[in-house]
Coordinates of N, CA and C in Angstrom, one line a residue:
M1 N -14.0 -44.0 -4.9 CA -14.2 -44.0 -4.0 C -15.7 -44.1 -3.0
G2 N -16.2 -43.1 -3.4 CA -17.5 -42.8 -3.2 C -18.4 -44.0 -3.5
A3 N -18.3 -44.1 -4.9 CA -19.1 -45.5 -5.5 C -18.9 -46.7 -4.6
W4 N -17.6 -46.9 -4.4 CA -17.4 -48.1 -3.7 C -17.8 -48.5 -2.1
L5 N -17.4 -47.2 -1.5 CA -18.2 -47.1 -0.1 C -19.7 -47.4 -0.2
A6 N -20.4 -46.6 -1.1 CA -21.8 -46.8 -1.1 C -22.2 -48.3 -1.5
L7 N -21.4 -48.9 -2.3 CA -21.6 -50.4 -2.3 C -21.4 -51.3 -1.3
S8 N -20.3 -50.9 -0.6 CA -19.8 -51.6 0.6 C -20.7 -51.6 1.6
L9 N -21.1 -50.0 2.3 CA -21.6 -49.7 3.7 C -23.2 -49.4 3.1
G10 N -23.6 -49.1 2.0 CA -24.8 -48.6 1.7 C -24.7 -47.2 2.0
P11 N -25.9 -46.4 1.4 CA -25.9 -45.0 1.8 C -26.0 -44.6 2.9
R12 N -26.8 -45.4 3.9 CA -26.9 -44.9 5.2 C -25.4 -44.8 6.0
G13 N -24.8 -46.3 5.8 CA -23.4 -46.2 6.1 C -22.5 -45.6 5.9
V14 N -22.4 -44.8 4.7 CA -21.5 -43.7 4.1 C -21.7 -42.3 4.9
F15 N -23.2 -42.3 5.3 CA -23.1 -40.9 5.8 C -22.5 -40.9 7.4
V16 N -22.7 -42.2 7.8 CA -22.4 -42.5 9.3 C -21.0 -42.1 9.4
A17 N -20.0 -43.0 8.3 CA -18.5 -42.5 8.1 C -18.3 -41.0 7.7
L18 N -18.9 -40.7 7.2 CA -18.8 -39.0 7.0 C -18.9 -38.1 8.2
G19 N -19.8 -38.3 8.9 CA -20.2 -38.0 10.5 C -19.0 -38.1 11.2
L20 N -18.3 -39.2 11.0 CA -17.4 -39.7 12.1 C -16.1 -39.0 11.8
V21 N -15.8 -38.7 10.4 CA -14.5 -38.1 9.9 C -15.1 -36.7 10.6
G22 N -16.1 -36.2 10.3 CA -16.4 -34.9 10.7 C -16.0 -34.5 12.4
V23 N -16.6 -35.4 13.2 CA -16.4 -35.7 14.5 C -14.8 -35.2 14.8
L24 N -14.2 -36.1 14.4 CA -12.4 -35.7 14.2 C -12.1 -34.4 14.0
A25 N -12.6 -33.7 13.0 CA -12.1 -32.4 12.9 C -12.6 -31.3 14.0
V26 N -13.6 -31.7 14.7 CA -13.8 -30.9 15.8 C -12.8 -30.5 16.9
P27 N -12.1 -31.4 17.3 CA -11.0 -31.1 18.4 C -10.0 -30.0 17.5
I28 N -9.9 -30.4 16.1 CA -8.5 -29.7 15.5 C -9.3 -28.3 15.7
A29 N -10.7 -27.9 15.1 CA -11.1 -26.9 14.9 C -10.8 -25.9 16.2
L30 N -10.8 -26.8 17.3 CA -10.9 -25.4 18.4 C -9.7 -25.5 18.9
T31 N -8.6 -25.8 18.1 CA -7.0 -25.3 18.7 C -6.9 -24.1 17.8
L32 N -7.6 -23.5 16.7 CA -7.8 -22.6 15.8 C -7.6 -21.2 16.9
P33 N -6.9 -20.1 16.6 CA -6.9 -18.9 17.2 C -8.3 -18.5 17.2
R34 N -8.6 -17.5 18.2 CA -9.9 -17.0 18.1 C -10.1 -15.8 17.2
E35 N -9.0 -15.2 17.2 CA -8.9 -14.0 16.4 C -7.9 -14.1 15.5
L36 N -7.6 -13.7 14.4 CA -6.6 -13.4 13.5 C -5.7 -12.3 13.7
A37 N -4.4 -12.7 14.1 CA -3.9 -11.1 14.7 C -3.0 -10.9 13.2
T38 N -3.3 -9.6 12.8 CA -2.6 -9.0 11.7 C -2.6 -7.6 11.3
E39 N -1.4 -7.0 11.0 CA -1.4 -5.8 11.0 C -1.7 -5.1 9.9
E40 N -1.9 -5.8 8.9 CA -2.4 -5.4 7.5 C -3.2 -4.4 7.4
K41 N -2.7 -3.3 6.7 CA -3.8 -2.2 6.6 C -4.9 -2.4 5.3
A42 N -6.1 -2.4 5.7 CA -7.3 -2.9 4.5 C -7.1 -1.6 3.6
G43 N -7.5 -2.1 2.0 CA -7.5 -1.1 1.4 C -8.9 -0.6 1.4
R44 N -9.6 -0.3 0.0 CA -10.9 0.1 -0.2 C -11.9 -0.9 0.7
V45 N -13.1 -0.1 1.5 CA -13.9 -1.1 1.9 C -14.6 -1.5 0.9
G46 N -15.0 -2.9 1.2 CA -15.6 -3.7 0.3 C -16.6 -4.6 1.1
S47 N -17.5 -5.3 0.2 CA -18.3 -6.4 0.9 C -18.4 -7.6 -0.1
R48 N -18.6 -8.8 0.6 CA -18.2 -10.1 -0.1 C -19.6 -9.9 -0.9
W49 N -20.3 -9.4 -0.5 CA -21.9 -9.5 -1.4 C -21.8 -8.7 -2.4
R50 N -20.8 -7.6 -2.6 CA -20.7 -6.8 -3.7 C -19.3 -7.5 -4.5
P51 N -19.5 -8.3 -5.3 CA -18.8 -8.9 -5.8 C -17.5 -8.1 -6.7
S52 N -16.6 -8.5 -6.8 CA -15.3 -7.9 -7.7 C -15.5 -8.4 -8.8
S53 N -15.1 -7.7 -10.0 CA -15.0 -8.7 -11.2 C -14.3 -9.9 -11.5
L54 N -13.1 -9.8 -10.9 CA -12.8 -11.3 -10.7 C -13.7 -12.6 -9.8
N55 N -14.3 -11.7 -8.6 CA -15.3 -12.8 -8.5 C -16.3 -13.2 -9.0
V56 N -17.1 -12.3 -10.2 CA -17.9 -12.6 -10.9 C -17.4 -13.4 -12.2
L57 N -16.2 -13.3 -12.5 CA -15.3 -14.3 -13.5 C -15.3 -15.7 -12.9
F58 N -15.1 -15.9 -11.8 CA -14.8 -17.2 -11.1 C -16.2 -17.8 -10.6
F59 N -17.2 -16.7 -10.3 CA -18.7 -17.5 -10.0 C -19.2 -18.0 -11.5
A60 N -19.0 -17.5 -12.6 CA -19.2 -18.1 -13.7 C -18.3 -19.5 -14.0
N61 N -17.2 -19.0 -13.9 CA -16.4 -20.4 -14.4 C -16.9 -21.5 -13.3
S62 N -17.0 -21.2 -11.8 CA -17.1 -22.5 -11.1 C -18.9 -23.2 -11.2
V63 N -19.8 -22.1 -11.9 CA -20.9 -22.8 -12.0 C -21.0 -24.2 -13.0
I64 N -19.5 -24.0 -13.9 CA -19.4 -25.1 -14.8 C -19.5 -26.4 -13.8
D65 N -18.7 -26.3 -12.6 CA -18.5 -27.7 -11.5 C -19.7 -28.2 -11.5
G66 N -20.9 -27.3 -11.0 CA -22.4 -28.0 -10.8 C -22.9 -28.5 -11.9
A67 N -22.9 -27.9 -12.9 CA -23.6 -28.0 -14.1 C -22.8 -29.1 -14.9
F68 N -22.0 -29.0 -15.0 CA -20.8 -30.6 -15.5 C -21.0 -31.9 -14.9
A69 N -21.2 -32.0 -13.6 CA -21.5 -33.0 -12.6 C -22.6 -33.4 -13.1
M70 N -24.1 -32.5 -13.0 CA -25.0 -33.1 -13.2 C -25.3 -33.7 -14.8
T71 N -24.7 -32.7 -15.9 CA -24.9 -33.2 -17.0 C -24.2 -34.1 -18.1
L72 N -23.1 -34.3 -17.5 CA -22.0 -35.0 -18.1 C -22.4 -36.5 -18.6
S73 N -23.3 -37.1 -17.3 CA -23.5 -38.6 -17.6 C -24.9 -38.3 -18.9
L74 N -25.7 -37.3 -19.0 CA -26.5 -37.4 -19.8 C -26.1 -37.1 -21.2
L75 N -24.7 -36.6 -21.0 CA -24.2 -36.1 -22.4 C -23.5 -37.2 -23.1
F76 N -23.1 -38.3 -22.3 CA -22.6 -39.7 -22.5 C -23.4 -40.6 -22.9
A77 N -24.4 -40.2 -22.4 CA -25.9 -41.1 -22.7 C -26.5 -41.2 -23.9
G78 N -25.9 -40.3 -24.9 CA -26.3 -40.3 -26.3 C -25.4 -40.9 -27.0
T79 N -24.2 -41.8 -26.5 CA -23.5 -42.6 -27.7 C -23.4 -43.7 -26.6
L80 N -23.5 -43.9 -25.3 CA -23.0 -45.1 -24.5 C -24.3 -45.6 -23.9
S81 N -24.4 -46.5 -23.5 CA -25.4 -47.4 -22.4 C -25.3 -46.4 -21.4
L82 N -26.6 -46.9 -20.4 CA -26.8 -46.1 -19.3 C -25.7 -46.4 -18.3
G83 N -25.2 -47.6 -17.9 CA -24.4 -47.7 -17.2 C -23.0 -47.1 -17.8
S84 N -22.5 -47.3 -18.8 CA -21.3 -46.9 -19.5 C -21.4 -45.3 -19.1
A85 N -22.4 -44.6 -19.4 CA -22.5 -43.2 -19.2 C -22.3 -42.8 -17.9
L86 N -22.9 -43.2 -16.8 CA -22.5 -43.3 -15.6 C -21.1 -43.6 -15.2
L87 N -20.5 -44.3 -15.7 CA -19.1 -44.9 -15.2 C -18.0 -43.7 -16.0
S88 N -18.4 -43.6 -17.3 CA -17.4 -42.5 -17.9 C -17.6 -41.3 -17.2
A89 N -18.8 -40.7 -17.0 CA -19.1 -39.5 -16.4 C -18.1 -39.2 -14.6
G90 N -18.4 -40.5 -14.2 CA -17.8 -40.8 -12.9 C -16.2 -40.7 -12.8
L91 N -15.7 -41.4 -13.8 CA -14.3 -41.3 -14.1 C -13.8 -40.0 -14.7
I92 N -14.6 -39.1 -15.3 CA -14.0 -37.8 -15.6 C -14.0 -37.0 -14.4
L93 N -14.6 -37.0 -13.8 CA -15.1 -36.1 -12.4 C -14.1 -36.7 -11.4
A94 N -13.7 -37.7 -11.2 CA -12.5 -38.3 -10.2 C -11.3 -37.7 -10.9
F95 N -11.0 -37.8 -12.4 CA -9.8 -37.5 -13.0 C -9.5 -35.8 -12.5
Q96 N -10.7 -35.0 -12.7 CA -10.9 -33.6 -12.3 C -10.4 -33.1 -11.1
R97 N -10.7 -34.1 -10.2 CA -10.2 -34.2 -8.6 C -8.7 -34.4 -8.7
L98 N -8.5 -35.4 -9.5 CA -7.1 -35.8 -8.9 C -6.0 -34.9 -9.8
M99 N -6.5 -34.6 -11.0 CA -5.8 -32.9 -11.6 C -5.7 -31.8 -10.7
I100 N -6.7 -31.7 -10.1 CA -6.4 -30.3 -9.1 C -5.7 -30.4 -8.2
V101 N -5.5 -31.6 -7.7 CA -4.1 -32.3 -6.8 C -3.0 -32.0 -7.3
V102 N -2.9 -32.5 -8.2 CA -1.5 -32.7 -9.2 C -0.9 -31.6 -9.9
L103 N -1.8 -30.8 -10.6 CA -1.4 -29.5 -11.2 C -1.5 -28.3 -10.1
S104 N -2.0 -28.6 -9.0 CA -1.6 -27.4 -8.0 C 0.1 -27.3 -7.6
L105 N 0.5 -28.0 -7.7 CA 1.9 -28.7 -7.4 C 2.6 -27.4 -8.6
V106 N 2.3 -27.9 -10.2 CA 2.6 -27.3 -11.1 C 2.5 -25.6 -11.2
A107 N 1.0 -25.4 -10.9 CA 0.6 -24.5 -11.2 C 1.1 -22.9 -10.4
G108 N 1.6 -23.5 -8.9 CA 2.4 -22.5 -8.1 C 3.8 -22.2 -8.9
R109 N 4.3 -22.9 -9.4 CA 5.6 -22.9 -9.9 C 5.5 -22.0 -11.1
L110 N 4.4 -22.4 -11.7 CA 3.9 -21.6 -13.4 C 3.7 -20.2 -13.1
I111 N 3.0 -20.1 -12.1 CA 2.4 -18.5 -11.7 C 3.5 -17.8 -11.6
D112 N 4.3 -18.1 -10.4 CA 5.4 -17.5 -10.0 C 6.3 -17.1 -11.4
R113 N 6.5 -17.9 -11.8 CA 7.6 -17.8 -13.1 C 7.0 -16.8 -14.2
V114 N 5.6 -16.8 -14.6 CA 5.0 -15.9 -16.2 C 4.1 -15.4 -15.0
G115 N 3.5 -15.3 -14.2 CA 2.4 -14.3 -13.9 C 1.0 -15.0 -13.8
P116 N 0.1 -14.5 -13.1 CA -1.4 -15.5 -12.6 C -2.2 -15.1 -14.3
Y117 N -1.6 -13.9 -14.8 CA -2.6 -13.3 -15.6 C -2.3 -14.3 -17.3
R118 N -1.0 -14.8 -17.1 CA -0.5 -15.6 -18.4 C -1.0 -16.9 -18.1
V119 N -1.4 -17.1 -16.9 CA -2.3 -18.7 -16.6 C -3.7 -18.6 -17.1
L120 N -4.5 -17.5 -16.3 CA -5.8 -17.2 -16.5 C -6.3 -17.1 -18.0
V121 N -5.9 -16.0 -18.7 CA -6.3 -15.9 -19.8 C -6.1 -17.1 -20.8
P122 N -5.0 -17.7 -21.0 CA -5.2 -19.2 -21.8 C -6.3 -20.4 -21.6
C123 N -6.0 -20.1 -20.0 CA -7.0 -21.2 -19.3 C -8.5 -21.0 -19.5
I124 N -8.9 -20.1 -19.6 CA -10.0 -19.5 -19.9 C -10.4 -19.7 -21.2
V125 N -10.0 -19.3 -21.9 CA -9.9 -19.3 -23.6 C -10.1 -21.1 -23.6
V126 N -9.3 -22.0 -23.3 CA -9.6 -23.1 -23.3 C -10.9 -23.9 -22.5
V127 N -11.3 -23.1 -21.5 CA -12.4 -24.0 -21.3 C -13.8 -23.4 -22.1
V128 N -13.7 -22.1 -22.5 CA -14.7 -21.5 -23.6 C -14.7 -22.5 -24.7
G129 N -13.5 -22.6 -25.0 CA -13.2 -23.4 -26.5 C -14.0 -25.4 -26.2
G130 N -13.4 -25.7 -24.9 CA -14.0 -26.9 -24.6 C -15.5 -27.0 -24.7
L131 N -16.1 -25.9 -23.9 CA -17.8 -26.1 -23.6 C -18.2 -25.9 -25.2
F132 N -17.9 -25.1 -26.3 CA -18.3 -25.1 -27.3 C -18.1 -26.6 -28.3
A133 N -17.0 -27.2 -27.9 CA -16.8 -28.6 -28.5 C -17.8 -29.3 -27.9
L134 N -17.8 -29.3 -26.7 CA -19.0 -30.4 -25.6 C -20.4 -30.1 -26.9
A135 N -20.7 -28.8 -26.8 CA -22.1 -28.6 -27.3 C -22.3 -29.3 -28.9
H136 N -21.3 -29.4 -29.4 CA -21.2 -29.9 -31.0 C -20.7 -31.2 -30.7
G137 N -20.8 -32.0 -29.8 CA -20.8 -33.6 -29.6 C -19.2 -33.8 -29.6
V138 N -18.1 -33.2 -29.6 CA -16.8 -33.5 -29.1 C -17.0 -34.2 -27.6
L139 N -16.7 -34.9 -27.4 CA -17.1 -35.6 -26.0 C -15.7 -35.5 -25.2
Y140 N -15.3 -36.7 -25.3 CA -13.8 -36.9 -24.2 C -12.9 -36.1 -24.6
P141 N -12.4 -35.6 -25.6 CA -11.2 -34.7 -25.5 C -11.5 -33.3 -24.9
A142 N -13.0 -32.7 -25.2 CA -13.5 -31.2 -24.8 C -13.3 -31.7 -23.2
A143 N -14.3 -32.7 -22.6 CA -14.2 -32.7 -21.3 C -12.9 -32.8 -20.7
I144 N -11.8 -33.7 -21.2 CA -10.7 -33.8 -20.7 C -9.8 -32.4 -20.7
V145 N -9.9 -31.5 -21.7 CA -9.1 -30.0 -21.8 C -9.8 -29.2 -20.7
I146 N -11.0 -29.2 -20.4 CA -11.9 -28.5 -19.7 C -11.1 -28.8 -18.1
V147 N -11.4 -30.1 -17.7 CA -10.8 -30.9 -16.6 C -9.4 -30.2 -16.1
L148 N -8.2 -30.1 -17.0 CA -7.3 -29.7 -17.1 C -7.1 -28.3 -16.8
A149 N -7.8 -27.5 -17.6 CA -7.7 -26.1 -17.7 C -8.3 -25.7 -16.5
R150 N -9.2 -26.2 -15.7 CA -9.9 -25.4 -14.3 C -9.1 -26.2 -13.2
A151 N -8.4 -27.3 -13.7 CA -7.4 -27.7 -12.4 C -6.1 -26.5 -12.0
L152 N -5.9 -25.8 -13.2 CA -4.7 -24.9 -13.2 C -5.7 -23.6 -12.5
L153 N -6.9 -23.2 -13.1 CA -7.6 -22.1 -12.6 C -7.8 -22.3 -11.2
S154 N -8.2 -23.7 -10.6 CA -8.1 -23.4 -9.0 C -7.0 -22.9 -8.0
T155 N -5.8 -23.1 -8.7 CA -5.1 -22.4 -8.0 C -4.8 -21.1 -8.5
T156 N -4.9 -20.3 -9.4 CA -4.6 -19.3 -10.2 C -5.6 -18.0 -9.5
G157 N -7.2 -18.8 -9.1 CA -8.0 -17.7 -8.8 C -7.6 -17.1 -7.1
P158 N -7.2 -18.1 -6.4 CA -7.0 -17.5 -5.0 C -5.3 -16.7 -5.2
V159 N -4.8 -16.9 -6.0 CA -3.6 -15.9 -5.9 C -4.1 -14.3 -6.5
L160 N -4.9 -14.6 -7.4 CA -5.2 -13.1 -8.1 C -6.2 -12.7 -6.8
A161 N -7.3 -13.2 -6.2 CA -7.9 -13.1 -5.2 C -7.0 -12.1 -4.1
A162 N -6.3 -12.7 -3.9 CA -5.4 -12.3 -2.8 C -4.6 -10.7 -3.2
S163 N -4.2 -10.5 -4.3 CA -3.8 -9.5 -4.8 C -4.5 -8.3 -5.2
E164 N -5.8 -8.5 -4.9 CA -6.9 -7.4 -5.1 C -6.2 -6.3 -4.2
R165 N -7.3 -5.1 -4.0 CA -7.0 -4.0 -3.3 C -7.9 -3.8 -2.3
A166 N -9.2 -4.2 -2.5 CA -10.0 -4.0 -1.4 C -9.8 -4.8 -0.2
G167 N -10.2 -4.4 1.1 CA -9.8 -5.2 2.1 C -8.8 -5.6 2.3
T168 N -8.5 -6.4 3.6 CA -7.3 -7.2 3.8 C -7.3 -8.5 3.0
T169 N -6.1 -9.2 3.2 CA -6.0 -10.6 2.2 C -7.0 -11.8 2.8
V170 N -7.3 -11.8 4.3 CA -8.3 -12.6 4.4 C -9.7 -12.3 4.0
E171 N -9.8 -11.0 3.9 CA -11.2 -10.7 3.5 C -11.4 -10.8 2.1
R172 N -10.6 -10.7 1.5 CA -10.1 -10.8 -0.2 C -10.6 -12.2 -0.5
L173 N -9.7 -13.1 0.2 CA -10.3 -14.5 -0.2 C -11.3 -15.1 0.6
T174 N -11.8 -14.6 1.4 CA -13.2 -14.9 2.3 C -14.3 -14.6 1.0
A175 N -14.2 -13.7 0.4 CA -15.2 -12.9 -0.3 C -15.2 -14.0 -1.6
F176 N -13.9 -14.1 -2.1 CA -13.6 -14.9 -3.4 C -14.3 -16.5 -3.0
A177 N -14.0 -16.9 -1.9 CA -14.7 -18.2 -1.8 C -16.0 -18.5 -1.6
T178 N -16.5 -17.4 -0.9 CA -18.1 -17.2 -0.7 C -18.7 -17.1 -2.0
W179 N -18.3 -16.4 -3.2 CA -18.7 -16.6 -4.7 C -18.7 -17.7 -5.6
V180 N -17.3 -18.4 -5.0 CA -17.4 -19.7 -5.7 C -17.8 -20.7 -5.1
D181 N -18.3 -20.8 -4.0 CA -19.0 -21.8 -3.2 C -20.4 -21.5 -3.6
S182 N -20.9 -20.5 -3.8 CA -22.3 -20.2 -3.8 C -22.4 -20.7 -5.4
S183 N -21.6 -20.4 -6.3 CA -21.9 -20.8 -7.7 C -21.8 -22.6 -7.9
L184 N -21.1 -23.2 -7.0 CA -21.3 -24.8 -6.8 C -22.5 -25.1 -6.8
A185 N -23.2 -24.2 -5.6 CA -24.7 -24.6 -5.7 C -25.8 -24.4 -6.8
V186 N -25.1 -23.1 -7.4 CA -26.3 -22.5 -8.5 C -26.3 -23.6 -9.4
G187 N -24.9 -24.0 -9.9 CA -24.5 -24.9 -11.1 C -25.6 -26.2 -11.6
P188 N -26.0 -26.6 -10.7 CA -27.1 -27.8 -10.8 C -28.3 -27.4 -10.9
L189 N -28.7 -26.3 -10.2 CA -29.8 -25.4 -10.6 C -29.9 -25.3 -12.3
I190 N -29.0 -24.4 -12.3 CA -28.9 -23.7 -13.7 C -29.0 -24.9 -15.0
G191 N -28.0 -26.0 -14.5 CA -28.0 -27.3 -15.3 C -29.3 -27.8 -15.5
G192 N -30.1 -28.0 -14.2 CA -31.1 -29.0 -14.8 C -32.3 -28.2 -15.3
V193 N -32.7 -26.9 -15.2 CA -33.3 -26.1 -15.8 C -33.2 -26.0 -17.3
A194 N -32.0 -25.7 -17.6 CA -31.5 -25.4 -18.9 C -31.3 -26.8 -19.5
V195 N -31.1 -27.6 -19.1 CA -31.5 -28.8 -20.1 C -32.9 -29.3 -20.3
A196 N -33.7 -29.2 -19.3 CA -35.1 -29.5 -19.5 C -35.6 -28.4 -20.6
R197 N -35.4 -27.1 -20.7 CA -36.1 -26.4 -21.3 C -35.2 -26.0 -22.5
F198 N -34.2 -26.2 -22.6 CA -33.3 -25.9 -23.9 C -32.3 -27.1 -24.4
G199 N -32.1 -28.1 -23.9 CA -31.1 -29.0 -24.1 C -29.7 -28.8 -23.7
L200 N -28.9 -29.8 -23.9 CA -27.5 -29.7 -23.6 C -26.7 -28.8 -24.5
P201 N -26.7 -28.6 -25.8 CA -26.2 -28.1 -26.8 C -26.1 -26.4 -25.9
M202 N -27.4 -25.6 -25.8 CA -27.4 -24.6 -25.6 C -27.1 -24.3 -24.0
L203 N -27.1 -25.1 -23.2 CA -26.8 -25.0 -21.9 C -25.0 -24.7 -21.9
Y204 N -24.5 -25.5 -23.1 CA -22.4 -25.2 -22.8 C -22.6 -23.9 -23.7
H205 N -23.4 -23.9 -24.6 CA -23.3 -22.5 -25.4 C -23.5 -21.5 -24.7
A206 N -24.4 -21.3 -23.6 CA -24.4 -20.1 -22.9 C -23.4 -20.0 -21.7
L207 N -23.1 -21.3 -21.3 CA -21.7 -21.3 -20.0 C -20.7 -20.8 -20.9
A208 N -20.2 -21.2 -22.3 CA -19.4 -20.4 -22.9 C -19.3 -19.0 -22.8
V209 N -20.2 -18.6 -23.5 CA -20.7 -17.1 -23.9 C -20.5 -16.5 -22.4
A210 N -21.0 -16.8 -21.2 CA -21.4 -16.2 -20.2 C -19.6 -16.0 -19.5
I211 N -18.7 -17.0 -19.7 CA -17.5 -17.2 -19.0 C -16.7 -16.1 -20.1
G212 N -17.2 -16.1 -21.3 CA -16.1 -15.4 -22.2 C -16.5 -13.8 -21.9
I213 N -17.6 -13.5 -21.9 CA -17.9 -12.1 -21.2 C -17.7 -11.8 -19.9
T214 N -17.4 -12.7 -19.0 CA -17.0 -12.1 -17.7 C -15.6 -11.9 -17.8
L215 N -14.8 -12.6 -18.4 CA -13.3 -12.6 -18.8 C -13.1 -11.1 -19.1
V216 N -13.8 -11.1 -20.3 CA -13.4 -9.4 -20.8 C -14.0 -8.5 -19.9
M217 N -15.0 -8.4 -19.1 CA -15.3 -7.5 -17.9 C -14.3 -7.2 -17.0
H218 N -13.8 -8.3 -16.4 CA -12.4 -8.6 -15.7 C -11.3 -7.8 -16.4
L219 N -10.9 -8.1 -17.5 CA -9.8 -7.3 -18.1 C -9.9 -6.0 -18.3
A220 N -11.4 -5.4 -18.6 CA -11.6 -4.3 -18.5 C -11.8 -3.4 -17.5
A221 N -11.8 -4.2 -16.5 CA -11.7 -3.4 -15.1 C -10.6 -3.3 -14.7
R222 N -10.0 -4.2 -14.7 CA -8.3 -4.4 -14.2 C -7.7 -3.3 -14.8
R223 N -8.0 -3.0 -16.3 CA -7.3 -1.9 -16.9 C -7.8 -0.5 -16.7
R224 N -9.1 -0.4 -16.1 CA -9.1 1.0 -15.5 C -8.8 1.4 -14.3
A225 N -8.6 0.1 -13.5 CA -7.9 0.5 -12.1 C -6.6 1.0 -12.2
R226 N -5.6 0.7 -13.1 CA -4.5 0.9 -13.3 C -3.9 2.5 -13.0

C-alpha cells in the first residue's frame, strides 16, 4: 500500500494524506477521559526507565524489527537483482504485518489454553534459530519463521506485562510499550552500524545471542520472584 501510494501520489502527497488521517484522529482523542478511574492497588513502585527482565527481553526482541527492516533487502541482494531484492523484502515485511493481525486472533485463545510461557519460550527459540539460519544463508524459510514467531510474540508480550507485580496494569503496559517502542528506533541504528563494521552474518549472530541471553535472564528472574 505504501509503495503504491508513493508511486501514485508522490512522497509529498503521501505525507499530506497521512497528515489528513492524523487530523481525523484529533476529535476522537478529545473524547477520551482526562483521567483513568481505577481502584486497582499498585504493587511495588517501579519506573518505566528501570525495565523489568520482561521489558529487557522484549526490547531485545523488538530490535529485530528495526534491524530486519533495514537489512532484509541487503540480505536478498546477495542472490537477487536490486529490484527483486527490494520487492522480496517489501513482501516479507508486508507479510509480517498481515500475520500480526491474523495470528493475534489465534494467539489469544492459545495463550488462554496453554499459558503465555508455553507460547513465549518456543517462539523465542524459533526466533533465535531463524536468526542463526539467516546468518548462514537460509533466507526465505528463516525469514518466514521469524515473522510467524514474532507475530505470536506481539500478543504474548502485553499479556505477560499485564501480569507483572510492580505498579498498576496501566503502568505495567505503559512501561512495556515504552521499551518496545524505543527498541524499534534503536534497531535501525544498530543494524546500520553493525552491517557497516561487521557484516550481516555477525549482526544476526549477535541478535540471536542477545535474545537468548535475555530469555534466560527473564526466566531466572521469574523463578527467583516466586
